[in-house]
């Protein structure tokens, strides 16, 4: 499906993210092929890009791969190469062993290494340079996520003609945690290079504004931040509140909760082949009374351990009968060279092994565990087969799995157990909400979900579906881009007059 882009073009709309929507992987036979990239970011942006004639700048997912731009599935992709050392320092190191744990409530301890930071800066500069090369004059650039927080400022310096948006897919931490970061001021300055900085929740936008006030002293009012125009003369740095008459630009920081292509899930779930597959899954699992499902990247933020602990105790106490209930856990491989992820995998697989050892019978497992990636159609079949969906994240920017489950339940059945620490809980308020740290509370919530009467299930699911269909990914992207374009137009007309 891929072909090289014949000639370099300029694009009015450019998305920039760490990963391209396709990942280059080398199979066991030594041959290179493309797979869909993991994670919610790509799932959300793919339909946006397919409906616009834009370019997508990102890393092709493999070290030392220097490719020309190419087209795939109706998208123009502009690869940014990373060396093996850059993957180690920028991606595995600073992005996923410093920022990721720091921004997720320090569930794991963040590591601070100056050489990782140096590479993060270098790689962010490369992304900004490549974007500046492909963006058309006066174009619109939308930078994504925590791996690229310095890009907005770098890009503004290179190309002041561009309109720049930034969206943070993960939480933005409270100042008490963010302030641990030795390079906290540079990160805030990087983000303030955007015209609009989008977050998942009000709390994230509020945390960012607080960091701006504490570190830069800039005034914030509602979603507006007044940023003085930086004096570029050598040695001069502008700090503190804006003085009367001092030129400034306004940056908007507010929430734009991300979503999914809800219609895709509704339509897929209604397909006869996928419904038949859901029945087949149920049969293959031994036709249990209740199928519970967890679907996560294998990540310590997802609360998989807490879920297993609660389930293990319910089995031990006899509140759940292993002949009637099964937990299907899909844990897709993620960041496998980062130590905390390797340790997590060991812990989870030990626990799964123990629970299965204690409670499985021949021909019937307590937990059906899969360290694998499945195609989207298979996921929809799993969602349809699952009576109870367990989303027990300890901290999560949004959690699109929760929304995918809801969108797939065209039968208005099924119960969503949802952590209040996932951004999705702001909207999906009629899920069975849980604090996953409270194991007793989690156990009670799981029991309540298993036993919820059909009428109550239907009424809750109808409400959840309404919320997901009213706020789909189209609304997210058009909402963000509308604010971005509108804001830029106001700023431009004010500076012209
Ligand atoms: O939104 C969180 C996020 O880190 C995305 O930026 C990313 O694409 C996805 O999760 C999956 O993670 P990774 O790209 O590190 O495999």
Coordinates of N, CA and C in Angstrom, one line a residue, residues 187 343 353:
X187 N 10.8 23.2 29.2 CA 9.6 22.5 28.7 C 8.5 23.5 28.6
X343 N 10.2 -5.3 34.2 CA 9.8 -5.8 35.5 C 8.3 -6.0 35.7
X353 N 0.1 -16.5 36.2 CA 0.5 -17.9 36.4 C 0.0 -18.5 37.7

